[in-house]
PDB file of C-alpha atoms in Angstrom:
ATOM      1  CA  MET A 246     107.349 265.481  93.494  1.00 52.00           C
ATOM      2  CA  SER A 247     106.801 261.748  93.584  1.00 57.00           C
ATOM      3  CA  ALA A 248     109.645 259.291  93.089  1.00 70.00           C
ATOM      4  CA  ASP A 249     109.398 255.527  92.922  1.00 85.00           C
ATOM      5  CA  LEU A 250     112.401 253.926  94.545  1.00 87.00           C
ATOM      6  CA  PRO A 251     113.462 250.398  93.648  1.00 89.00           C
ATOM      7  CA  LEU A 252     113.086 247.654  96.241  1.00 90.00           C
ATOM      8  CA  TRP A 253     116.872 247.272  96.591  1.00 90.00           C
ATOM      9  CA  VAL A 254     116.960 250.823  97.969  1.00 92.00           C
ATOM     10  CA  THR A 255     113.726 250.870  99.945  1.00 93.00           C
ATOM     11  CA  VAL A 256     114.302 247.773 102.097  1.00 94.00           C
ATOM     12  CA  PRO A 257     117.888 248.448 103.269  1.00 94.00           C
ATOM     13  CA  GLY A 258     117.103 252.150 103.547  1.00 94.00           C
ATOM     14  CA  SER A 259     114.156 251.501 105.836  1.00 95.00           C
ATOM     15  CA  ILE A 260     116.149 249.082 107.970  1.00 97.00           C
ATOM     16  CA  LEU A 261     119.081 251.484 108.272  1.00 96.00           C
ATOM     17  CA  LEU A 262     116.790 254.378 109.225  1.00 96.00           C
ATOM     18  CA  VAL A 263     115.198 252.295 111.987  1.00 97.00           C
ATOM     19  CA  VAL A 264     118.634 251.165 113.239  1.00 96.00           C
ATOM     20  CA  GLY A 265     119.893 254.764 113.145  1.00 95.00           C
ATOM     21  CA  GLY A 266     116.847 255.966 115.060  1.00 95.00           C
ATOM     22  CA  LEU A 267     117.331 253.259 117.683  1.00 95.00           C
ATOM     23  CA  ALA A 268     121.006 254.195 118.019  1.00 92.00           C
ATOM     24  CA  ALA A 269     120.069 257.846 118.518  1.00 92.00           C
ATOM     25  CA  LEU A 270     117.443 256.811 121.084  1.00 93.00           C
ATOM     26  CA  ALA A 271     120.012 254.670 122.932  1.00 90.00           C
ATOM     27  CA  GLY A 272     122.376 257.650 123.033  1.00 88.00           C
ATOM     28  CA  ALA A 273     119.644 259.909 124.379  1.00 89.00           C
ATOM     29  CA  LEU A 274     118.703 257.391 127.058  1.00 90.00           C
ATOM     30  CA  GLY A 275     122.359 256.999 127.992  1.00 85.00           C
ATOM     31  CA  LEU A 276     122.639 260.757 128.293  1.00 84.00           C
ATOM     32  CA  LEU A 277     119.701 260.801 130.697  1.00 87.00           C
ATOM     33  CA  ARG A 278     120.480 257.671 132.731  1.00 88.00           C
ATOM     34  CA  LEU A 279     124.231 257.576 133.257  1.00 86.00           C
ATOM     35  CA  PRO A 280     125.496 259.017 136.537  1.00 88.00           C
ATOM     36  CA  THR A 281     128.676 260.941 135.697  1.00 85.00           C
ATOM     37  CA  PHE A 282     129.551 263.528 133.108  1.00 84.00           C
ATOM     38  CA  TYR A 283     132.307 261.364 131.642  1.00 82.00           C
ATOM     39  CA  ALA A 284     130.008 258.370 131.190  1.00 82.00           C
ATOM     40  CA  ARG A 285     127.392 260.657 129.652  1.00 83.00           C
ATOM     41  CA  MET A 286     129.941 261.868 127.108  1.00 82.00           C
ATOM     42  CA  HIS A 287     130.939 258.381 125.977  1.00 78.00           C
ATOM     43  CA  VAL A 288     127.643 256.686 125.059  1.00 77.00           C
ATOM     44  CA  PRO A 289     125.993 259.517 123.097  1.00 73.00           C
ATOM     45  CA  GLY A 290     129.206 260.080 121.153  1.00 77.00           C
ATOM     46  CA  LEU A 291     129.296 256.473 120.001  1.00 81.00           C
ATOM     47  CA  ALA A 292     125.561 256.303 119.352  1.00 85.00           C
ATOM     48  CA  ALA A 293     125.543 259.574 117.431  1.00 84.00           C
ATOM     49  CA  THR A 294     128.348 258.341 115.201  1.00 85.00           C
ATOM     50  CA  GLY A 295     126.487 255.103 114.478  1.00 89.00           C
ATOM     51  CA  ALA A 296     123.213 256.899 113.831  1.00 92.00           C
ATOM     52  CA  ALA A 297     124.893 259.394 111.511  1.00 91.00           C
ATOM     53  CA  ALA A 298     126.563 256.556 109.599  1.00 91.00           C
ATOM     54  CA  CYS A 299     123.202 254.836 109.071  1.00 94.00           C
ATOM     55  CA  VAL A 300     121.463 258.010 107.902  1.00 94.00           C
ATOM     56  CA  LEU A 301     124.332 258.971 105.589  1.00 93.00           C
ATOM     57  CA  THR A 302     124.323 255.495 104.038  1.00 94.00           C
ATOM     58  CA  VAL A 303     120.582 255.780 103.349  1.00 95.00           C
ATOM     59  CA  SER A 304     121.136 259.208 101.849  1.00 93.00           C
ATOM     60  CA  MET A 305     123.810 257.790  99.532  1.00 94.00           C
ATOM     61  CA  LEU A 306     121.547 254.922  98.449  1.00 93.00           C
ATOM     62  CA  VAL A 307     118.480 257.066  97.773  1.00 93.00           C
ATOM     63  CA  THR A 308     120.338 259.869  96.005  1.00 92.00           C
ATOM     64  CA  SER A 309     122.282 257.407  93.859  1.00 91.00           C
ATOM     65  CA  ALA A 310     119.063 255.592  92.906  1.00 91.00           C
ATOM     66  CA  LEU A 311     117.246 258.825  92.025  1.00 90.00           C
ATOM     67  CA  LEU A 312     120.095 260.284  89.972  1.00 90.00           C
ATOM     68  CA  GLY A 313     121.112 256.999  88.361  1.00 89.00           C
ATOM     69  CA  ARG A 314     124.781 257.454  89.203  1.00 91.00           C
ATOM     70  CA  PRO A 315     126.923 256.955  92.308  1.00 90.00           C
ATOM     71  CA  VAL A 316     126.803 259.876  94.718  1.00 88.00           C
ATOM     72  CA  LEU A 317     129.598 259.832  97.263  1.00 86.00           C
ATOM     73  CA  ARG A 318     129.514 263.271  98.911  1.00 89.00           C
ATOM     74  CA  GLU A 319     128.079 261.690 102.066  1.00 89.00           C
ATOM     75  CA  ILE A 320     131.430 259.965 102.590  1.00 90.00           C
ATOM     76  CA  LEU A 321     133.006 263.401 103.014  1.00 92.00           C
ATOM     77  CA  ILE A 322     130.296 264.393 105.491  1.00 91.00           C
ATOM     78  CA  GLY A 323     130.843 261.142 107.394  1.00 88.00           C
ATOM     79  CA  ALA A 324     134.601 261.670 107.501  1.00 90.00           C
ATOM     80  CA  PHE A 325     134.056 265.167 108.872  1.00 91.00           C
ATOM     81  CA  LEU A 326     131.696 263.859 111.576  1.00 87.00           C
ATOM     82  CA  VAL A 327     133.978 261.000 112.574  1.00 83.00           C
ATOM     83  CA  THR A 328     136.854 263.463 112.851  1.00 86.00           C
ATOM     84  CA  THR A 329     135.119 266.234 114.762  1.00 87.00           C
ATOM     85  CA  MET A 330     132.880 264.307 117.185  1.00 83.00           C
ATOM     86  CA  PRO A 331     135.685 262.673 119.213  1.00 80.00           C
ATOM     87  CA  VAL A 332     137.719 265.882 119.244  1.00 84.00           C
ATOM     88  CA  SER A 333     134.829 267.947 120.604  1.00 84.00           C
ATOM     89  CA  ALA A 334     134.054 265.277 123.232  1.00 83.00           C
ATOM     90  CA  MET A 335     137.700 265.224 124.290  1.00 84.00           C
ATOM     91  CA  LEU A 336     137.790 269.018 124.613  1.00 88.00           C
ATOM     92  CA  LEU A 337     134.628 268.983 126.730  1.00 87.00           C
ATOM     93  CA  MET A 338     136.081 266.293 128.996  1.00 86.00           C
ATOM     94  CA  ARG A 339     139.339 268.201 129.396  1.00 88.00           C
ATOM     95  CA  ALA A 340     137.403 271.321 130.351  1.00 89.00           C
ATOM     96  CA  ALA A 341     135.418 269.323 132.911  1.00 87.00           C
ATOM     97  CA  MET A 342     138.608 267.830 134.370  1.00 87.00           C
ATOM     98  CA  ARG A 343     140.157 271.272 134.757  1.00 87.00           C
ATOM     99  CA  ARG A 344     137.018 272.625 136.339  1.00 86.00           C
ATOM    100  CA  THR A 345     136.679 269.813 138.879  1.00 83.00           C
ATOM    101  CA  ALA A 346     140.393 269.884 139.711  1.00 80.00           C
ATOM    102  CA  GLY A 347     140.256 273.640 140.336  1.00 71.00           C
ATOM    103  CA  MET A 348     143.004 274.323 137.841  1.00 62.00           C
ATOM    104  CA  THR A 349     143.340 277.672 136.215  1.00 59.00           C
ATOM    105  CA  PRO A 350     143.666 277.774 132.442  1.00 60.00           C
ATOM    106  CA  ARG A 351     147.124 278.152 130.915  1.00 62.00           C
ATOM    107  CA  ARG A 352     148.063 281.522 129.560  1.00 59.00           C
TER     108      ARG A 352
END
């Protein structure tokens, strides 16, 4: 199926996809290069949130242009990601702190 997208969607969409890809690449490089577990948790979490925001914005633009009406379901996806990413990172860091401190889990 071929779809012609207007220029007002193509240009910002392309720019946002490149920015999102660079943010994801920065997060991956931070994951590889940073020395401690806690530093490795921080950079990819921020970069992944930024990359997801860029990709979701492009998805909203393209879908809205193709359907001819505003499509906002990506806002719900973004809200879910912004809510769950920090919580999962915090839980991983707490588990690492307990493991390095030699603490036993609460019962």
